[in-house]
Short mmCIF file of C-alpha atoms in Angstrom, two decimals:
data_model
loop_
_atom_site.label_atom_id
_atom_site.label_comp_id
_atom_site.label_asym_id
_atom_site.label_seq_id
_atom_site.Cartn_x
_atom_site.Cartn_y
_atom_site.Cartn_z
CA UNK A 4 101.46 68.13 105.00
CA UNK A 5 97.68 69.39 104.54
CA UNK A 6 97.97 71.17 107.85
CA UNK A 7 100.73 73.42 106.91
CA UNK A 8 99.84 77.11 105.81
CA UNK A 9 99.39 78.55 102.56
CA UNK A 10 102.14 80.15 100.97
CA UNK A 11 100.08 83.58 100.68
CA UNK A 12 99.22 82.90 104.46
CA UNK A 13 103.17 82.48 105.02
CA UNK A 14 103.74 85.79 103.23
CA UNK A 15 101.02 87.45 105.31
CA UNK A 16 102.84 86.02 108.48
CA UNK A 17 106.41 86.81 107.57
CA UNK A 18 105.45 90.40 105.96
CA UNK A 19 103.78 91.24 109.24
CA UNK A 20 106.54 90.36 111.13
CA UNK A 21 108.79 92.79 108.68
CA UNK A 22 106.04 95.57 108.93
CA UNK A 23 105.91 95.35 112.77
CA UNK A 24 109.48 95.71 113.16
CA UNK A 25 109.22 98.81 110.62
CA UNK A 26 106.14 99.84 112.53
CA UNK A 27 108.05 99.95 115.87
CA UNK A 28 111.55 101.46 114.29
CA UNK A 29 109.15 104.09 112.75
CA UNK A 30 107.71 105.05 116.02
CA UNK A 31 111.28 105.34 117.26
CA UNK A 32 111.95 107.41 114.00
CA UNK A 33 108.87 109.72 114.94
CA UNK A 34 110.56 110.49 117.97
CA UNK A 35 113.76 111.56 116.74
CA UNK A 36 112.73 113.33 113.60
CA UNK A 37 110.75 116.23 115.13
CA UNK A 38 113.59 116.50 117.79
CA UNK A 39 116.42 116.41 115.62
CA UNK A 40 114.81 118.89 112.85
CA UNK A 41 114.45 121.27 115.95
CA UNK A 42 117.84 120.72 117.42
CA UNK A 43 119.46 120.81 113.70
CA UNK A 44 119.70 123.48 111.45
CA UNK A 45 117.95 122.76 107.85
CA UNK A 46 121.38 123.38 106.45
CA UNK A 47 122.43 120.69 108.87
CA UNK A 48 119.83 118.51 107.79
CA UNK A 49 120.95 118.74 104.56
CA UNK A 50 124.51 117.82 105.48
CA UNK A 51 123.32 114.50 107.27
CA UNK A 52 121.32 113.68 104.29
CA UNK A 53 124.64 114.03 101.84
CA UNK A 54 126.44 111.89 104.58
CA UNK A 55 123.34 109.45 104.12
CA UNK A 56 123.30 109.21 100.54
CA UNK A 57 126.95 108.55 100.53
CA UNK A 58 126.88 105.97 103.15
CA UNK A 59 124.45 104.39 101.33
CA UNK A 60 126.62 104.16 98.15
CA UNK A 61 129.48 102.97 100.02
CA UNK A 62 127.79 100.32 101.76
CA UNK A 63 126.36 98.88 98.29
CA UNK A 64 129.93 98.84 96.99
CA UNK A 65 131.22 97.11 100.06
CA UNK A 66 128.61 94.28 99.59
CA UNK A 67 129.23 93.77 96.00
CA UNK A 68 125.68 92.41 95.67
CA UNK A 69 126.85 89.20 97.15
CA UNK A 70 124.10 89.39 99.75
CA UNK A 71 121.37 88.96 97.01
CA UNK A 72 123.17 85.93 96.14
CA UNK A 73 122.87 84.60 99.62
CA UNK A 74 119.23 83.93 99.51
CA UNK A 75 119.23 82.05 95.92
CA UNK A 76 122.12 79.86 96.63
CA UNK A 77 120.94 79.11 100.27
CA UNK A 78 117.57 77.79 98.47
CA UNK A 79 119.21 75.74 96.38
CA UNK A 80 121.31 74.14 99.31
CA UNK A 81 118.24 73.51 101.21
CA UNK A 82 116.48 71.89 98.34
CA UNK A 83 119.60 69.82 97.51
CA UNK A 84 119.99 71.42 94.35
CA UNK A 85 123.28 73.22 94.66
CA UNK A 86 126.84 71.88 93.93
CA UNK A 87 128.62 73.70 96.98
CA UNK A 88 128.03 72.66 100.74
CA UNK A 89 126.60 74.84 103.18
CA UNK A 90 129.97 75.30 104.93
CA UNK A 91 131.35 76.60 101.55
CA UNK A 92 128.62 79.07 101.08
CA UNK A 93 129.41 80.66 104.72
CA UNK A 94 132.74 80.66 104.59
CA UNK A 95 133.02 82.08 101.26
CA UNK A 96 130.20 84.56 101.65
CA UNK A 97 131.54 85.66 105.06
CA UNK A 98 135.24 86.02 104.16
CA UNK A 99 134.58 87.60 100.73
CA UNK A 100 132.13 90.00 101.73
CA UNK A 101 134.25 91.24 105.10
CA UNK A 102 137.35 91.54 102.80
CA UNK A 103 135.02 93.96 100.27
CA UNK A 104 133.29 95.75 103.03
CA UNK A 105 136.94 96.38 104.61
CA UNK A 106 138.26 98.01 101.40
CA UNK A 107 135.13 99.95 100.87
CA UNK A 108 135.46 101.33 104.43
CA UNK A 109 138.96 102.34 103.59
CA UNK A 110 138.52 104.04 100.44
CA UNK A 111 135.92 106.13 101.87
CA UNK A 112 137.56 107.00 105.20
CA UNK A 113 140.74 107.98 103.51
CA UNK A 114 139.40 109.37 100.46
CA UNK A 115 137.20 111.99 102.43
CA UNK A 116 140.49 113.28 103.95
CA UNK A 117 141.99 113.55 100.47
CA UNK A 118 139.06 115.59 98.78
CA UNK A 119 139.87 119.52 98.54
CA UNK A 120 137.53 121.02 101.34
CA UNK A 121 136.31 123.43 98.80
CA UNK A 122 134.53 120.82 96.91
CA UNK A 123 132.79 119.49 100.04
CA UNK A 124 131.87 123.12 101.09
CA UNK A 125 131.81 122.32 105.01
CA UNK A 126 135.04 121.72 106.91
CA UNK A 127 133.19 118.93 109.46
CA UNK A 128 132.52 116.93 106.47
CA UNK A 129 135.94 115.01 106.40
CA UNK A 130 135.64 113.85 110.09
CA UNK A 131 131.81 112.96 109.73
CA UNK A 132 132.76 110.66 106.58
CA UNK A 133 135.52 109.14 108.53
CA UNK A 134 133.11 108.00 111.30
CA UNK A 135 130.61 106.75 108.92
CA UNK A 136 133.30 105.02 107.03
CA UNK A 137 133.48 102.67 110.02
CA UNK A 138 129.77 102.14 110.12
CA UNK A 139 130.49 100.74 106.14
CA UNK A 140 132.21 97.86 107.41
CA UNK A 141 130.04 97.08 110.14
CA UNK A 142 126.62 96.98 108.04
CA UNK A 143 128.48 94.93 105.09
CA UNK A 144 128.86 92.27 108.28
CA UNK A 145 125.25 92.73 109.46
CA UNK A 146 123.99 92.29 105.69
CA UNK A 147 125.66 88.68 105.72
CA UNK A 148 124.04 87.47 108.88
CA UNK A 149 120.73 89.33 108.12
CA UNK A 150 120.23 87.66 104.55
CA UNK A 151 121.27 84.06 105.79
CA UNK A 152 118.31 84.50 108.43
CA UNK A 153 116.22 86.10 105.56
CA UNK A 154 116.90 83.04 103.52
CA UNK A 155 115.89 80.68 106.44
CA UNK A 156 112.66 82.69 106.99
CA UNK A 157 113.70 83.55 110.55
CA UNK A 158 111.58 86.48 110.37
CA UNK A 159 110.67 86.68 113.76
CA UNK A 160 114.26 86.62 114.93
CA UNK A 161 115.08 89.60 112.49
CA UNK A 162 111.86 91.45 113.97
CA UNK A 163 113.16 91.46 117.40
CA UNK A 164 116.74 92.50 116.41
CA UNK A 165 115.69 95.01 114.18
CA UNK A 166 113.33 96.78 116.98
CA UNK A 167 115.94 96.29 119.73
CA UNK A 168 119.01 97.73 117.67
CA UNK A 169 116.72 100.73 116.99
CA UNK A 170 115.63 101.73 120.38
CA UNK A 171 118.99 101.12 121.80
CA UNK A 172 120.22 103.49 119.08
CA UNK A 173 117.58 106.01 119.62
CA UNK A 174 118.43 106.03 123.30
CA UNK A 175 122.03 106.62 122.76
CA UNK A 176 121.65 109.41 120.10
CA UNK A 177 119.40 111.22 121.98
CA UNK A 178 121.72 111.08 125.22
CA UNK A 179 124.39 112.07 122.87
CA UNK A 180 122.80 114.98 121.53
CA UNK A 181 120.79 116.36 124.57
CA UNK A 182 123.79 115.41 127.02
CA UNK A 183 127.08 115.52 125.17
CA UNK A 184 126.75 117.82 122.51
CA UNK A 185 124.25 119.27 120.15
CA UNK A 186 126.42 118.70 117.17
CA UNK A 187 126.75 116.20 114.15
CA UNK A 188 129.78 114.50 115.73
CA UNK A 189 127.95 113.60 118.52
CA UNK A 190 124.94 112.23 116.68
CA UNK A 191 127.32 110.28 114.10
CA UNK A 192 129.61 109.27 116.94
CA UNK A 193 126.32 107.32 118.70
CA UNK A 194 125.46 105.94 115.48
CA UNK A 195 128.88 104.07 115.17
CA UNK A 196 128.41 102.67 118.56
CA UNK A 197 124.96 101.38 118.33
CA UNK A 198 126.04 99.43 115.01
CA UNK A 199 129.11 97.99 116.73
CA UNK A 200 126.93 97.16 119.87
CA UNK A 201 124.26 95.69 117.77
CA UNK A 202 126.12 93.72 115.13
CA UNK A 203 128.36 92.12 117.78
CA UNK A 204 125.51 90.90 119.58
CA UNK A 205 123.99 89.45 116.53
CA UNK A 206 127.13 87.81 115.47
CA UNK A 207 127.73 86.00 118.66
CA UNK A 208 123.73 84.72 118.78
CA UNK A 209 124.31 83.50 114.84
CA UNK A 210 127.05 81.60 115.51
CA UNK A 211 125.61 79.65 118.58
CA UNK A 212 122.85 78.33 116.46
CA UNK A 213 123.44 74.64 115.60
CA UNK A 214 122.60 74.88 111.49
CA UNK A 215 125.18 77.48 111.17
CA UNK A 216 128.64 76.03 110.32
CA UNK A 217 132.25 77.14 111.92
CA UNK A 218 133.95 79.58 109.72
CA UNK A 219 136.83 77.48 108.47
CA UNK A 220 139.30 79.35 105.83
CA UNK A 221 139.90 76.16 103.81
CA UNK A 222 136.00 75.95 103.22
CA UNK A 223 136.44 79.21 100.92
CA UNK A 224 135.77 78.32 97.29
CA UNK A 225 137.19 80.70 94.84
CA UNK A 226 135.00 79.26 92.02
CA UNK A 227 131.89 79.76 94.15
CA UNK A 228 132.94 83.15 94.98
CA UNK A 229 133.12 83.82 91.32
CA UNK A 230 129.65 82.48 90.94
CA UNK A 231 128.62 84.97 93.63
CA UNK A 232 130.40 87.71 92.11
CA UNK A 233 128.91 86.96 88.70
CA UNK A 234 125.27 86.98 90.32
CA UNK A 235 126.14 89.90 92.60
CA UNK A 236 127.98 92.70 90.69
CA UNK A 237 124.98 93.22 87.86
CA UNK A 238 122.83 93.40 90.72
CA UNK A 239 125.30 95.70 92.62
CA UNK A 240 125.66 98.06 89.85
CA UNK A 241 122.23 97.72 87.88
CA UNK A 242 119.62 97.12 91.00
CA UNK A 243 121.55 98.59 93.82
CA UNK A 244 123.85 101.19 92.70
CA UNK A 245 121.19 102.43 89.89
CA UNK A 246 118.72 101.92 92.45
CA UNK A 247 120.64 104.42 94.53
CA UNK A 248 120.82 106.65 91.82
CA UNK A 249 117.24 106.64 91.45
CA UNK A 250 116.42 106.85 95.42
CA UNK A 251 118.97 109.61 96.24
CA UNK A 252 120.93 110.96 93.06
CA UNK A 253 118.32 114.02 93.21
CA UNK A 254 119.78 114.69 96.21
CA UNK A 255 123.16 115.70 94.60
CA UNK A 256 121.42 117.60 91.89
CA UNK A 257 119.21 119.51 94.31
CA UNK A 258 122.34 120.23 96.41
CA UNK A 259 124.29 121.38 93.27
CA UNK A 260 121.63 123.42 91.63
CA UNK A 261 119.55 124.91 94.68
CA UNK A 262 121.88 124.34 97.76
CA UNK A 263 121.43 123.12 101.23
CA UNK A 264 118.14 124.64 102.19
CA UNK A 265 115.92 123.03 99.65
CA UNK A 266 117.98 119.97 99.87
CA UNK A 267 116.71 119.76 103.54
CA UNK A 268 113.55 120.48 102.57
CA UNK A 269 113.32 117.82 100.31
CA UNK A 270 115.15 115.06 102.53
CA UNK A 271 112.51 115.60 105.32
CA UNK A 272 109.60 115.22 102.95
CA UNK A 273 111.25 112.34 101.48
CA UNK A 274 112.14 110.73 104.97
CA UNK A 275 108.55 110.95 105.69
CA UNK A 276 107.61 109.07 102.98
CA UNK A 277 110.44 106.35 103.56
CA UNK A 278 108.97 105.78 107.18
CA UNK A 279 105.66 104.78 105.41
CA UNK A 280 107.72 102.83 102.44
CA UNK A 281 109.29 100.40 105.19
CA UNK A 282 106.41 99.86 107.27
CA UNK A 283 103.85 98.94 104.30
CA UNK A 284 105.99 98.39 101.18
CA UNK A 285 109.29 97.15 101.92
CA UNK A 286 108.27 94.16 104.16
CA UNK A 287 106.57 92.67 101.19
CA UNK A 288 109.66 92.60 99.10
CA UNK A 289 111.78 91.23 102.19
CA UNK A 290 109.22 88.53 102.55
CA UNK A 291 108.17 87.16 99.32
CA UNK A 292 111.54 87.03 97.86
CA UNK A 293 112.65 83.76 100.00
CA UNK A 294 109.32 82.23 99.35
CA UNK A 295 109.00 82.10 95.68
CA UNK A 296 112.49 81.20 95.67
CA UNK A 297 111.94 78.38 97.80
CA UNK A 298 108.61 77.43 95.90
CA UNK A 299 110.29 77.48 92.61
CA UNK A 300 113.11 75.20 93.43
CA UNK A 301 110.72 72.70 95.34
CA UNK A 302 107.12 73.08 93.53
CA UNK A 303 108.08 74.25 89.85
CA UNK A 304 107.23 77.19 87.83
CA UNK A 305 103.28 77.15 87.55
CA UNK A 306 102.78 77.37 91.27
CA UNK A 307 105.26 79.68 91.63
CA UNK A 308 103.70 82.07 88.82
CA UNK A 309 100.29 81.73 90.57
CA UNK A 310 101.77 82.76 93.81
CA UNK A 311 103.49 85.52 92.98
CA UNK A 312 100.25 86.87 90.61
CA UNK A 313 98.36 86.13 93.68
CA UNK A 314 100.57 88.21 95.63
CA UNK A 315 101.04 91.10 93.12
CA UNK A 316 97.24 91.55 92.98
CA UNK A 317 96.91 91.77 97.02
CA UNK A 318 99.94 94.08 96.63
CA UNK A 319 97.98 96.45 94.67
CA UNK A 320 94.96 96.42 96.89
CA UNK A 321 97.14 97.62 99.86
CA UNK A 322 99.28 100.09 98.03
CA UNK A 323 96.72 102.36 96.38
CA UNK A 324 95.34 103.52 99.70
CA UNK A 325 99.06 104.07 100.93
CA UNK A 326 99.63 106.75 98.23
CA UNK A 327 96.12 108.23 98.79
CA UNK A 328 96.20 108.09 102.32
CA UNK A 329 99.70 109.80 102.79
CA UNK A 330 98.98 112.34 99.99
CA UNK A 331 95.70 113.18 102.33
CA UNK A 332 97.51 113.49 105.56
CA UNK A 333 100.73 114.63 104.38
CA UNK A 334 100.38 118.60 104.48
CA UNK A 335 99.34 118.15 108.10
CA UNK A 336 101.45 115.37 109.17
CA UNK A 337 104.91 117.02 107.80
CA UNK A 338 104.82 120.23 109.75
CA UNK A 339 103.28 118.53 112.83
CA UNK A 340 106.41 116.25 113.11
CA UNK A 341 109.28 118.15 111.66
CA UNK A 342 107.81 122.02 112.32
CA UNK A 343 106.43 124.52 110.24
CA UNK A 344 109.48 125.43 108.43
CA UNK A 345 109.23 122.10 106.69
CA UNK A 346 105.54 122.68 105.54
CA UNK A 347 106.28 123.85 101.94
CA UNK A 348 107.89 120.58 101.29
CA UNK A 349 104.42 118.48 101.53
CA UNK A 350 104.01 119.08 97.94
CA UNK A 351 106.32 116.57 96.92
CA UNK A 352 104.73 114.00 99.30
CA UNK A 353 102.61 112.35 96.78
CA UNK A 354 104.64 112.11 93.89
CA UNK A 355 107.66 110.34 95.90
CA UNK A 356 105.35 107.88 97.95
CA UNK A 357 103.82 106.74 94.76
CA UNK A 358 107.00 106.03 93.11
CA UNK A 359 108.26 104.25 96.44
CA UNK A 360 105.19 102.06 96.21
CA UNK A 361 105.57 101.35 92.19
CA UNK A 362 109.10 100.38 92.96
CA UNK A 363 107.99 97.93 95.60
CA UNK A 364 106.43 96.00 93.44
CA UNK A 365 109.81 95.08 91.41
CA UNK A 366 110.58 92.07 93.53
CA UNK A 367 107.13 90.45 92.16
CA UNK A 368 107.11 91.85 88.73
CA UNK A 369 110.67 90.78 88.35
CA UNK A 370 110.52 87.29 89.97
CA UNK A 371 111.41 85.41 86.94
CA UNK A 372 114.65 87.73 86.33
CA UNK A 373 115.89 86.93 89.91
CA UNK A 374 114.94 83.20 89.88
CA UNK A 375 116.69 82.52 86.76
CA UNK A 376 119.67 84.70 87.41
CA UNK A 377 119.16 87.16 84.68
CA UNK A 378 120.95 90.03 86.71
CA UNK A 379 122.47 91.57 83.73
CA UNK A 380 119.04 92.33 82.28
CA UNK A 381 117.83 93.72 85.73
CA UNK A 382 121.25 95.97 85.64
CA UNK A 383 120.30 97.25 82.00
CA UNK A 384 116.81 98.09 82.90
CA UNK A 385 117.67 99.91 85.94
CA UNK A 386 120.79 101.64 84.69
CA UNK A 387 118.77 103.28 82.12
CA UNK A 388 115.98 104.25 84.61
CA UNK A 389 118.68 105.88 86.92
CA UNK A 390 120.28 107.91 83.94
CA UNK A 391 116.46 108.95 83.11
CA UNK A 392 116.22 110.13 86.74
CA UNK A 393 119.30 112.01 86.72
CA UNK A 394 118.28 113.77 83.23
CA UNK A 395 115.07 114.67 84.12
CA UNK A 396 116.31 116.00 87.51
CA UNK A 397 118.59 118.29 85.77
CA UNK A 398 115.62 119.51 83.37
CA UNK A 399 113.21 119.77 85.71
CA UNK A 400 114.72 120.95 89.00
CA UNK A 401 116.11 124.53 87.85
CA UNK A 402 112.40 125.01 86.48
CA UNK A 403 109.96 123.62 89.07
CA UNK A 404 112.45 122.92 92.14
CA UNK A 405 112.19 120.10 94.20
CA UNK A 406 108.54 119.06 92.78
CA UNK A 407 110.74 118.43 89.71
CA UNK A 408 112.73 115.60 91.72
CA UNK A 409 109.63 114.10 93.05
CA UNK A 410 107.97 113.83 89.77
CA UNK A 411 111.35 112.59 88.02
CA UNK A 412 111.53 109.91 90.86
CA UNK A 413 107.82 108.73 90.20
CA UNK A 414 108.28 108.69 86.56
CA UNK A 415 111.75 106.62 86.61
CA UNK A 416 110.50 104.12 89.12
CA UNK A 417 107.28 103.58 86.82
CA UNK A 418 109.19 103.03 83.68
CA UNK A 419 111.72 100.70 85.39
CA UNK A 420 108.90 98.44 86.60
CA UNK A 421 106.98 98.41 83.36
CA UNK A 422 110.38 97.27 81.82
CA UNK A 423 111.18 94.56 84.39
CA UNK A 424 107.92 93.08 84.15
CA UNK A 425 108.39 92.82 80.04
CA UNK A 426 111.38 91.46 80.49
CA UNK A 427 110.65 88.74 83.35
CA UNK A 428 107.65 87.54 81.74
CA UNK A 429 109.69 85.12 79.30
CA UNK A 430 111.04 83.19 82.39
CA UNK A 431 108.06 83.32 84.49
CA UNK A 432 104.42 84.19 83.32
CA UNK A 433 103.12 86.50 86.03
CA UNK A 434 100.05 88.42 84.98
CA UNK A 435 99.84 91.93 85.93
CA UNK A 436 96.59 93.02 87.57
CA UNK A 437 95.58 95.99 85.27
CA UNK A 438 91.81 95.62 86.27
CA UNK A 439 92.84 95.30 89.92
CA UNK A 440 94.85 98.67 89.58
CA UNK A 441 92.27 100.39 88.18
CA UNK A 442 89.68 99.54 90.79
CA UNK A 443 92.03 99.96 93.79
CA UNK A 444 92.72 103.61 92.14
CA UNK A 445 89.24 104.61 91.81
CA UNK A 446 88.79 103.61 95.28
CA UNK A 447 91.72 105.33 96.88
CA UNK A 448 90.57 108.49 94.78
CA UNK A 449 87.39 108.52 96.62
CA UNK A 450 88.76 108.01 99.80
CA UNK A 451 91.14 110.94 98.98
CA UNK A 452 88.24 113.17 98.18
CA UNK A 453 86.26 112.12 101.09
CA UNK A 454 88.96 113.09 103.59
CA UNK A 455 91.11 115.42 101.89
CA UNK A 456 88.64 118.39 103.05
CA UNK A 457 88.77 117.51 106.61
CA UNK A 458 90.31 120.23 108.79
CA UNK A 459 88.91 119.91 112.41
CA UNK A 460 91.74 121.81 113.96
CA UNK A 461 95.47 121.12 114.72
CA UNK A 462 97.69 119.37 112.49
CA UNK A 463 97.85 116.19 114.60
CA UNK A 464 94.16 116.07 115.22
CA UNK A 465 93.66 116.63 111.11
CA UNK A 466 95.94 113.66 110.51
CA UNK A 467 94.18 111.14 113.16
CA UNK A 468 90.41 112.63 112.01
CA UNK A 469 91.70 111.66 107.99
CA UNK A 470 93.00 108.20 108.82
CA UNK A 471 89.73 107.24 110.85
CA UNK A 472 87.88 108.32 108.21
CA UNK A 473 90.09 107.18 105.14
CA UNK A 474 90.55 103.70 106.38
CA UNK A 475 86.69 102.25 106.30
CA UNK A 476 86.14 104.77 103.76
CA UNK A 477 88.80 102.92 101.20
CA UNK A 478 87.72 99.46 102.74
CA UNK A 479 84.04 100.32 101.77
CA UNK A 480 84.76 101.81 98.19
CA UNK A 481 86.80 98.71 97.38
CA UNK A 482 84.79 95.94 98.45
CA UNK A 483 81.96 97.40 96.52
CA UNK A 484 83.90 97.19 93.10
CA UNK A 485 86.54 94.76 93.55
CA UNK A 486 85.81 90.86 94.13
CA UNK A 487 89.09 90.06 95.58
CA UNK A 488 88.79 92.72 98.16
CA UNK A 489 85.30 91.34 99.29
CA UNK A 490 87.00 87.89 99.65
CA UNK A 491 89.58 89.24 101.61
CA UNK A 492 87.08 91.31 103.87
CA UNK A 493 84.95 88.36 104.16
CA UNK A 494 87.98 86.23 105.48
CA UNK A 495 88.98 89.25 107.79
CA UNK A 496 85.27 89.20 109.48
CA UNK A 497 85.30 85.44 109.69
CA UNK A 498 88.39 85.72 111.69
CA UNK A 499 87.16 88.30 114.05
CA UNK A 500 84.03 86.49 114.74
CA UNK A 501 85.94 83.26 115.46
CA UNK A 502 88.22 85.45 117.62
CA UNK A 503 85.30 86.66 119.69
CA UNK A 504 83.39 83.70 119.83
CA UNK A 505 80.26 84.71 117.55
CA UNK A 506 78.45 82.29 115.78
CA UNK A 507 79.21 82.41 111.93
#
């Protein structure tokens, strides 16, 4: 037992798997991003984002939030604290989610054909939505398998799958738009084929595992499905759907008030922030939840609270330079990747990435609510934040354009995180690291001031120079003022010395 890795080390390893997969996927995105923004017009890019936002909503409806319940119920089953068998959990989850996914796919596909064309504004949209509707069902099926593997902490398997799928899709999409047709129809057809092939292969591999029971219809449990829905629907409405409104609701406001051109600008800058988010932010949330769920079931609340508190403190130390770093390189990176026609959108980058980093802390600050299944409280907080986000967009977008949408994003995310932290403390006493946050913000500001005026030449050269200067600058500044950072730095130096065989 003494040789087992510590929870924080396991978090680091598993988060690194998600980060590495996201990094390689992002590199694929950085290949396609400049190509697609040049092949398609800004208006086309706005249409793509409208479809993406709608697809996200339909996918959330198709999953009915049950994917969140998988992790909670699976850890209970492993710990021997659940009242349902593994076979019942697998059968109920698969049959239930596939049914709801099929319904959501049908509603989107047929509904798009019934909406008056004048409402859509683009005659291509009914056909494109029909293709996207098929993707919904496939991705619901993928979500089931993904979350079972995530609950079992099979992060290396997930890493390989995500990377393989991403590069297979990249090759197929580039072939479609360069060889077959430079149209959105070709783009979405290639996406559909990618999803079908990848999820088909994942399904075959998943059910070959010895630990996975055969799906038998008689194992479907209606009482269990009701429990999964009771857990999942508030998560769908509150955490997922309202989270989607927080994340993409501004697209509809911008489209309605400003048009497709500003939406394309906003979408390009927002997507750049999302590339950074999936590498440095989302990976922590994916890894930490199964760990603290397992720890709570096996070791109790005190150990869990201490682990989440330490994880949150380390997250803050790493999150602050992400915000400042992208704020520093964004004005050069965005036009370098997407072309000069998107350069004006760089103004929103600091606000959006700050909101994303704040939102990434929710899996930790709200750990008590997740563990104790207080999904209705999560729902009320996120619904309120989403409503505030739309209201702020309606007020700010007509006055200051896409910057207003970005400011609304940060304000809404920040208030949601604060409210979740307050509500969660009743169930798990996670201490918020205000002192660490202050020191990290000071060090990040120092880094930003040190690099933001460096302009050695072309955009990409400027990005590289600012990154090469910024990373050690932040490391120096934070090590001087934060004891936790000094401890982490000392461990890192010791590990490097051991790897190099140097005397300690």
